[in-house]
Amino acid sequence: MTKTPARRSSAPKKERGVKVGLDRFEKILRLARRRNGATMEDLKHELEVSLASVKRDIEFLRNRMGCPIDWDPKRHRYFVRDLPDGGRFELPGLWFDAAEVFALLTMIHLVEGVEPGLLVEHLSPMKDRLRSILAAGGKSAGELESKVKLIHFAPRKVEPKHFRVMATALLESKRLSLRYLRRDKQEHTERVISPLQLVHYRENWVLDAWCHLRNELRSFALEAIEAVSVVDEPAKKVSREDMRAHFQSGYGIFAGKATHSAILKFTPERAQWVSLETWHPDQSDRWLPDGSYILEIPYSNDEELVMDLLRFGADVEVLEPPELRTRVYDALRVAASRYR
């Protein structure tokens, strides 16, 4: 009789290595935290796995997650000790599923991309912990992270040590002493400020603060700070209402109280993209019958607004106000003259 060849299973081979379900960690900790601890039989029965699997789970908890779980050879039981500072060991983040952990990794990836190397020493331990959580659930952090790509354009380099000093002063509500370069005037000034908030705007960092030299709210570009140190003096407190009143419209072209309103007309071709953009929280818009798009935005200083409009070339026309229309016209005329 001819034997029929055995059918091969179409199911993929089970990956070798430690594939620990997150719920298993919680069960191990719960059992080991009982007054009498947990025997190996307790763990095998509760987890419904082999002796080798329990040992791998405990080894993973101890070596990868830093869990202070110990075996008492006299009582033949596992116990979870308190941390050296007397605190209780927990497994931060283990209630997240793989998708949520991936989201957290992506957020860290975004922060790292904002300024490479700026927060690496602080973010690396968090990334390692999240990767361990994913690995515990049988997922590859590297594979997931490779599915997100960030491309940044023209960020200005910030000195990491300056960033750390400013972050420390912010958290501790201390004043800062700094040497600052006014690039428009090529002027170096020494001043003391009370930092209020760090802002990432258009690929670059800005520090909003109360300037004790000018006695008013100011914004400082971090890359223009040449030296900075913490002053052991409490920072001046500024209410959120006062900050909103000053920075109510945002940053750059919208810094300070808006005193002008620009009315812009975009061609039907460009309108498809611009209509999906938010230029200002208080903007208004409307469509014209021919498909053109009218965008109205408040502004205080037109310098950055002019630069934004120039990149649209012939696809935008400034309708109002006349002085902004003239500025854009003059800039385009000078630019065109360079190509004659």
Tab-separated table of C-alpha atoms in Angstrom:
chain	number	residue	atom	x	y	z
A	1	MET	CA	0.000	0.000	0.000
A	2	THR	CA	1.312	3.400	-0.963
A	3	LYS	CA	1.521	5.713	1.973
A	4	THR	CA	-0.005	9.119	1.556
A	5	PRO	CA	2.570	11.771	2.363
A	6	ALA	CA	1.781	13.644	5.530
A	7	ARG	CA	0.322	17.072	4.856
A	8	ARG	CA	2.497	19.912	5.912
A	9	SER	CA	0.870	22.444	8.127
A	10	SER	CA	0.384	25.807	6.478
A	11	ALA	CA	0.686	27.523	9.850
A	12	PRO	CA	4.014	29.337	10.328
A	13	LYS	CA	6.508	27.896	12.757
A	14	LYS	CA	6.221	29.313	16.194
A	15	GLU	CA	8.974	31.814	16.677
A	16	ARG	CA	11.580	30.719	19.142
A	17	GLY	CA	12.572	32.937	22.028
A	18	VAL	CA	10.774	34.470	24.910
A	19	LYS	CA	7.156	35.235	24.070
A	20	VAL	CA	5.775	36.422	27.335
A	21	GLY	CA	2.200	37.673	27.562
A	22	LEU	CA	1.889	40.881	29.527
A	23	ASP	CA	-0.772	39.355	31.757
A	24	ARG	CA	1.729	36.702	32.881
A	25	PHE	CA	3.935	39.337	34.494
A	26	GLU	CA	1.011	40.662	36.468
A	27	LYS	CA	0.073	37.187	37.654
A	28	ILE	CA	3.626	36.403	38.756
A	29	LEU	CA	3.833	39.634	40.738
A	30	ARG	CA	0.419	39.092	42.300
A	31	LEU	CA	1.324	35.605	43.484
A	32	ALA	CA	4.836	36.499	44.649
A	33	ARG	CA	3.454	39.413	46.666
A	34	ARG	CA	1.260	37.192	48.801
A	35	ARG	CA	2.304	36.918	52.436
A	36	ASN	CA	3.727	33.440	51.925
A	37	GLY	CA	5.093	34.178	48.467
A	38	ALA	CA	4.646	31.761	45.559
A	39	THR	CA	6.021	28.276	45.017
A	40	MET	CA	7.061	27.069	41.599
A	41	GLU	CA	3.997	24.824	41.580
A	42	ASP	CA	1.779	27.833	42.319
A	43	LEU	CA	3.213	29.666	39.330
A	44	LYS	CA	3.037	26.687	36.965
A	45	HIS	CA	-0.581	26.017	37.918
A	46	GLU	CA	-1.684	29.646	37.686
A	47	LEU	CA	0.137	30.406	34.433
A	48	GLU	CA	-0.562	26.989	32.910
A	49	VAL	CA	2.938	26.740	31.493
A	50	SER	CA	5.993	24.538	31.946
A	51	LEU	CA	8.741	24.882	34.548
A	52	ALA	CA	11.106	26.229	31.879
A	53	SER	CA	8.575	28.880	30.834
A	54	VAL	CA	8.119	30.087	34.409
A	55	LYS	CA	11.889	30.396	34.819
A	56	ARG	CA	12.169	32.355	31.585
A	57	ASP	CA	9.360	34.657	32.680
A	58	ILE	CA	11.033	35.360	36.019
A	59	GLU	CA	14.417	35.861	34.389
A	60	PHE	CA	12.846	38.343	31.975
A	61	LEU	CA	11.149	40.203	34.830
A	62	ARG	CA	14.345	40.362	36.855
A	63	ASN	CA	16.885	41.175	34.130
A	64	ARG	CA	14.883	43.136	31.579
A	65	MET	CA	12.315	44.887	33.741
A	66	GLY	CA	14.407	45.379	36.885
A	67	CYS	CA	11.947	43.554	39.115
A	68	PRO	CA	13.364	42.695	42.592
A	69	ILE	CA	11.913	39.166	42.634
A	70	ASP	CA	13.976	36.664	44.648
A	71	TRP	CA	13.940	32.945	45.406
A	72	ASP	CA	14.041	31.992	49.090
A	73	PRO	CA	15.878	28.615	49.165
A	74	LYS	CA	14.792	27.890	52.735
A	75	ARG	CA	11.082	28.398	52.131
A	76	HIS	CA	11.201	27.346	48.476
A	77	ARG	CA	9.184	30.338	47.413
A	78	TYR	CA	9.469	33.494	45.318
A	79	PHE	CA	9.033	36.907	46.938
A	80	VAL	CA	9.073	40.479	45.607
A	81	ARG	CA	11.238	42.792	47.682
A	82	ASP	CA	10.713	46.523	48.109
A	83	LEU	CA	12.941	48.864	46.138
A	84	PRO	CA	16.115	50.235	47.803
A	85	ASP	CA	14.323	53.502	48.554
A	86	GLY	CA	11.512	51.597	50.238
A	87	GLY	CA	9.071	52.051	47.390
A	88	ARG	CA	6.929	49.375	45.786
A	89	PHE	CA	8.051	47.980	42.444
A	90	GLU	CA	5.574	48.462	39.633
A	91	LEU	CA	5.629	47.703	35.941
A	92	PRO	CA	5.044	51.100	34.302
A	93	GLY	CA	3.177	50.925	31.054
A	94	LEU	CA	2.323	47.249	31.144
A	95	TRP	CA	-1.357	48.083	30.846
A	96	PHE	CA	-0.706	49.379	27.318
A	97	ASP	CA	-1.350	47.117	24.375
A	98	ALA	CA	1.061	46.855	21.443
A	99	ALA	CA	-0.667	49.607	19.455
A	100	GLU	CA	-0.517	52.004	22.410
A	101	VAL	CA	3.149	51.239	23.073
A	102	PHE	CA	3.851	51.821	19.384
A	103	ALA	CA	2.083	55.171	19.666
A	104	LEU	CA	4.323	56.102	22.609
A	105	LEU	CA	7.434	55.034	20.709
A	106	THR	CA	6.284	57.134	17.779
A	107	MET	CA	5.845	60.144	20.073
A	108	ILE	CA	9.379	59.685	21.392
A	109	HIS	CA	10.569	59.303	17.811
A	110	LEU	CA	8.877	62.600	16.996
A	111	VAL	CA	10.529	64.360	19.942
A	112	GLU	CA	13.924	62.986	18.956
A	113	GLY	CA	13.376	64.186	15.410
A	114	VAL	CA	12.579	67.687	16.619
A	115	GLU	CA	16.239	68.140	17.610
A	116	PRO	CA	18.498	65.062	17.227
A	117	GLY	CA	20.565	64.468	20.352
A	118	LEU	CA	18.811	67.140	22.389
A	119	LEU	CA	17.057	64.813	24.838
A	120	VAL	CA	18.773	61.524	24.043
A	121	GLU	CA	20.039	60.835	27.565
A	122	HIS	CA	16.545	61.334	28.987
A	123	LEU	CA	14.577	59.564	26.277
A	124	SER	CA	16.805	56.503	25.865
A	125	PRO	CA	15.796	54.821	29.170
A	126	MET	CA	12.125	55.349	28.325
A	127	LYS	CA	12.590	53.888	24.854
A	128	ASP	CA	14.394	50.871	26.309
A	129	ARG	CA	11.537	50.262	28.731
A	130	LEU	CA	8.921	50.521	25.978
A	131	ARG	CA	10.918	48.191	23.751
A	132	SER	CA	11.043	45.690	26.615
A	133	ILE	CA	7.278	45.900	26.994
A	134	LEU	CA	6.800	45.222	23.291
A	135	ALA	CA	9.273	42.356	23.373
A	136	ALA	CA	7.405	40.889	26.323
A	137	GLY	CA	4.335	40.727	24.143
A	138	GLY	CA	6.208	39.111	21.280
A	139	LYS	CA	6.488	42.287	19.192
A	140	SER	CA	9.553	43.813	17.543
A	141	ALA	CA	10.095	47.452	18.459
A	142	GLY	CA	12.631	47.855	15.665
A	143	GLU	CA	10.176	46.637	13.062
A	144	LEU	CA	7.468	48.982	14.297
A	145	GLU	CA	9.774	52.002	14.580
A	146	SER	CA	11.014	51.478	11.024
A	147	LYS	CA	7.476	52.130	9.799
A	148	VAL	CA	7.665	55.795	10.824
A	149	LYS	CA	9.910	58.222	8.939
A	150	LEU	CA	10.314	61.879	9.855
A	151	ILE	CA	11.826	64.431	7.495
A	152	HIS	CA	12.668	67.840	8.944
A	153	PHE	CA	13.608	70.924	6.980
A	154	ALA	CA	16.067	73.618	8.058
A	155	PRO	CA	15.937	73.313	11.858
A	156	ARG	CA	18.505	75.518	13.592
A	157	LYS	CA	20.881	73.711	15.930
A	158	VAL	CA	20.405	74.196	19.676
A	159	GLU	CA	23.170	73.501	22.172
A	160	PRO	CA	21.925	70.466	24.208
A	161	LYS	CA	23.516	71.676	27.456
A	162	HIS	CA	21.727	75.026	27.086
A	163	PHE	CA	18.435	73.225	26.584
A	164	ARG	CA	18.968	71.183	29.762
A	165	VAL	CA	19.746	74.300	31.799
A	166	MET	CA	16.619	76.053	30.560
A	167	ALA	CA	14.452	72.990	31.155
A	168	THR	CA	15.775	72.749	34.715
A	169	ALA	CA	15.030	76.419	35.396
A	170	LEU	CA	11.518	76.007	34.005
A	171	LEU	CA	10.765	72.992	36.184
A	172	GLU	CA	12.232	74.598	39.315
A	173	SER	CA	10.764	78.081	38.594
A	174	LYS	CA	14.182	79.750	38.706
A	175	ARG	CA	15.490	82.746	36.794
A	176	LEU	CA	18.071	82.492	34.028
A	177	SER	CA	21.063	84.651	33.230
A	178	LEU	CA	21.937	84.612	29.553
A	179	ARG	CA	23.997	86.202	26.837
A	180	TYR	CA	21.798	86.745	23.797
A	181	LEU	CA	22.566	87.685	20.202
A	182	ARG	CA	20.202	90.113	18.476
A	183	ARG	CA	20.878	88.903	14.961
A	184	ASP	CA	19.072	91.743	13.209
A	185	LYS	CA	21.400	94.248	14.907
A	186	GLN	CA	24.358	91.914	15.528
A	187	GLU	CA	24.145	93.040	19.136
A	188	HIS	CA	25.114	90.982	22.193
A	189	THR	CA	23.174	91.625	25.390
A	190	GLU	CA	23.409	90.277	28.931
A	191	ARG	CA	20.074	89.864	30.664
A	192	VAL	CA	18.168	88.015	33.379
A	193	ILE	CA	14.860	86.412	32.457
A	194	SER	CA	12.103	84.434	34.121
A	195	PRO	CA	11.358	81.481	31.792
A	196	LEU	CA	7.667	80.744	31.258
A	197	GLN	CA	7.342	78.135	28.519
A	198	LEU	CA	9.299	76.372	25.787
A	199	VAL	CA	7.739	76.436	22.342
A	200	HIS	CA	8.626	74.453	19.228
A	201	TYR	CA	7.613	76.574	16.257
A	202	ARG	CA	8.373	75.811	12.613
A	203	GLU	CA	11.181	73.347	13.343
A	204	ASN	CA	12.830	75.655	15.874
A	205	TRP	CA	12.767	76.272	19.621
A	206	VAL	CA	11.584	79.476	21.282
A	207	LEU	CA	11.625	80.364	24.982
A	208	ASP	CA	8.830	82.657	26.156
A	209	ALA	CA	9.941	84.598	29.212
A	210	TRP	CA	9.657	87.746	31.267
A	211	CYS	CA	12.695	89.889	30.461
A	212	HIS	CA	13.875	91.780	33.543
A	213	LEU	CA	16.070	94.011	31.369
A	214	ARG	CA	13.177	95.246	29.214
A	215	ASN	CA	10.571	94.672	31.931
A	216	GLU	CA	8.163	92.958	29.533
A	217	LEU	CA	7.296	89.623	27.955
A	218	ARG	CA	9.714	88.525	25.260
A	219	SER	CA	10.438	85.465	23.102
A	220	PHE	CA	14.010	84.203	22.712
A	221	ALA	CA	15.272	81.949	19.927
A	222	LEU	CA	17.237	79.180	21.617
A	223	GLU	CA	19.903	78.984	18.917
A	224	ALA	CA	20.712	82.686	19.552
A	225	ILE	CA	21.479	82.056	23.238
A	226	GLU	CA	25.260	81.988	23.535
A	227	ALA	CA	25.549	81.289	27.274
A	228	VAL	CA	23.033	80.527	29.995
A	229	SER	CA	23.025	79.684	33.695
A	230	VAL	CA	20.439	79.276	36.451
A	231	VAL	CA	20.050	82.139	38.916
A	232	ASP	CA	19.151	81.052	42.431
A	233	GLU	CA	16.208	83.400	42.600
A	234	PRO	CA	12.502	82.618	42.099
A	235	ALA	CA	11.191	83.335	38.629
A	236	LYS	CA	8.599	86.061	38.214
A	237	LYS	CA	5.125	84.589	37.842
A	238	VAL	CA	2.978	85.691	34.927
A	239	SER	CA	-0.654	84.646	34.765
A	240	ARG	CA	-1.902	82.495	31.922
A	241	GLU	CA	-4.337	85.280	31.066
A	242	ASP	CA	-1.516	87.807	30.638
A	243	MET	CA	0.469	85.326	28.574
A	244	ARG	CA	-2.505	84.641	26.351
A	245	ALA	CA	-3.074	88.365	25.936
A	246	HIS	CA	0.509	88.802	24.740
A	247	PHE	CA	0.913	85.568	22.787
A	248	GLN	CA	-2.771	85.245	21.967
A	249	SER	CA	-2.240	84.725	18.261
A	250	GLY	CA	0.734	82.396	18.391
A	251	TYR	CA	4.323	83.094	17.350
A	252	GLY	CA	6.339	84.572	14.516
A	253	ILE	CA	3.954	86.567	12.305
A	254	PHE	CA	1.274	86.353	14.973
A	255	ALA	CA	3.321	87.406	18.043
A	256	GLY	CA	1.676	89.970	20.245
A	257	LYS	CA	-1.707	91.545	19.790
A	258	ALA	CA	-2.943	91.453	16.187
A	259	THR	CA	-3.360	94.943	14.753
A	260	HIS	CA	-3.877	94.149	11.058
A	261	SER	CA	-5.918	91.786	8.932
A	262	ALA	CA	-4.654	90.317	5.669
A	263	ILE	CA	-7.081	89.263	2.931
A	264	LEU	CA	-5.471	86.783	0.557
A	265	LYS	CA	-6.813	85.309	-2.657
A	266	PHE	CA	-5.485	81.929	-3.792
A	267	THR	CA	-5.881	80.461	-7.260
A	268	PRO	CA	-8.238	77.484	-7.701
A	269	GLU	CA	-5.214	75.200	-8.204
A	270	ARG	CA	-3.488	76.219	-4.949
A	271	ALA	CA	-6.784	76.518	-3.027
A	272	GLN	CA	-7.090	72.728	-2.853
A	273	TRP	CA	-4.161	72.643	-0.434
A	274	VAL	CA	-4.408	75.992	1.366
A	275	SER	CA	-8.051	75.400	2.280
A	276	LEU	CA	-6.917	72.453	4.428
A	277	GLU	CA	-4.332	74.512	6.332
A	278	THR	CA	-4.719	76.459	9.564
A	279	TRP	CA	-2.676	79.630	9.366
A	280	HIS	CA	-4.253	81.263	12.367
A	281	PRO	CA	-6.729	80.184	15.071
A	282	ASP	CA	-8.967	83.159	14.250
A	283	GLN	CA	-8.814	82.928	10.458
A	284	SER	CA	-11.912	83.106	8.257
A	285	ASP	CA	-12.361	81.942	4.677
A	286	ARG	CA	-14.753	81.657	1.786
A	287	TRP	CA	-14.863	80.228	-1.719
A	288	LEU	CA	-15.517	82.208	-4.891
A	289	PRO	CA	-17.617	80.862	-7.794
A	290	ASP	CA	-14.526	80.382	-9.989
A	291	GLY	CA	-12.917	78.103	-7.350
A	292	SER	CA	-10.616	80.762	-5.902
A	293	TYR	CA	-10.155	80.748	-2.144
A	294	ILE	CA	-10.219	83.830	0.097
A	295	LEU	CA	-8.327	83.572	3.390
A	296	GLU	CA	-8.444	86.328	5.987
A	297	ILE	CA	-5.945	86.244	8.863
A	298	PRO	CA	-5.038	88.729	11.625
A	299	TYR	CA	-1.365	89.587	12.134
A	300	SER	CA	0.838	92.006	14.020
A	301	ASN	CA	4.160	91.991	12.156
A	302	ASP	CA	4.220	91.336	8.418
A	303	GLU	CA	7.852	90.234	8.081
A	304	GLU	CA	7.249	86.505	8.303
A	305	LEU	CA	3.893	86.770	6.552
A	306	VAL	CA	5.601	88.308	3.504
A	307	MET	CA	8.075	85.402	3.418
A	308	ASP	CA	5.195	82.931	3.554
A	309	LEU	CA	3.371	84.649	0.720
A	310	LEU	CA	6.443	84.799	-1.515
A	311	ARG	CA	6.686	81.015	-1.621
A	312	PHE	CA	3.278	80.875	-3.342
A	313	GLY	CA	4.434	83.119	-6.203
A	314	ALA	CA	1.660	83.775	-8.695
A	315	ASP	CA	-0.774	81.500	-6.850
A	316	VAL	CA	-1.680	84.178	-4.283
A	317	GLU	CA	-2.704	87.829	-4.421
A	318	VAL	CA	-2.834	90.190	-1.458
A	319	LEU	CA	-6.140	92.076	-1.624
A	320	GLU	CA	-5.819	93.944	1.685
A	321	PRO	CA	-4.257	95.895	3.314
A	322	PRO	CA	-2.568	98.168	0.725
A	323	GLU	CA	0.742	98.357	2.642
A	324	LEU	CA	1.060	94.553	2.712
A	325	ARG	CA	0.167	94.366	-0.987
A	326	THR	CA	2.914	96.921	-1.727
A	327	ARG	CA	5.490	95.054	0.346
A	328	VAL	CA	4.839	91.772	-1.468
A	329	TYR	CA	4.867	93.551	-4.841
A	330	ASP	CA	8.202	95.237	-4.098
A	331	ALA	CA	9.745	91.972	-2.891
A	332	LEU	CA	8.626	90.150	-6.052
A	333	ARG	CA	9.895	92.969	-8.257
A	334	VAL	CA	13.342	92.939	-6.619
A	335	ALA	CA	13.475	89.135	-6.855
A	336	ALA	CA	12.538	89.211	-10.545
A	337	SER	CA	15.186	91.858	-11.267
A	338	ARG	CA	17.891	89.458	-10.123
A	339	TYR	CA	17.046	87.120	-12.988
A	340	ARG	CA	17.234	89.709	-15.789
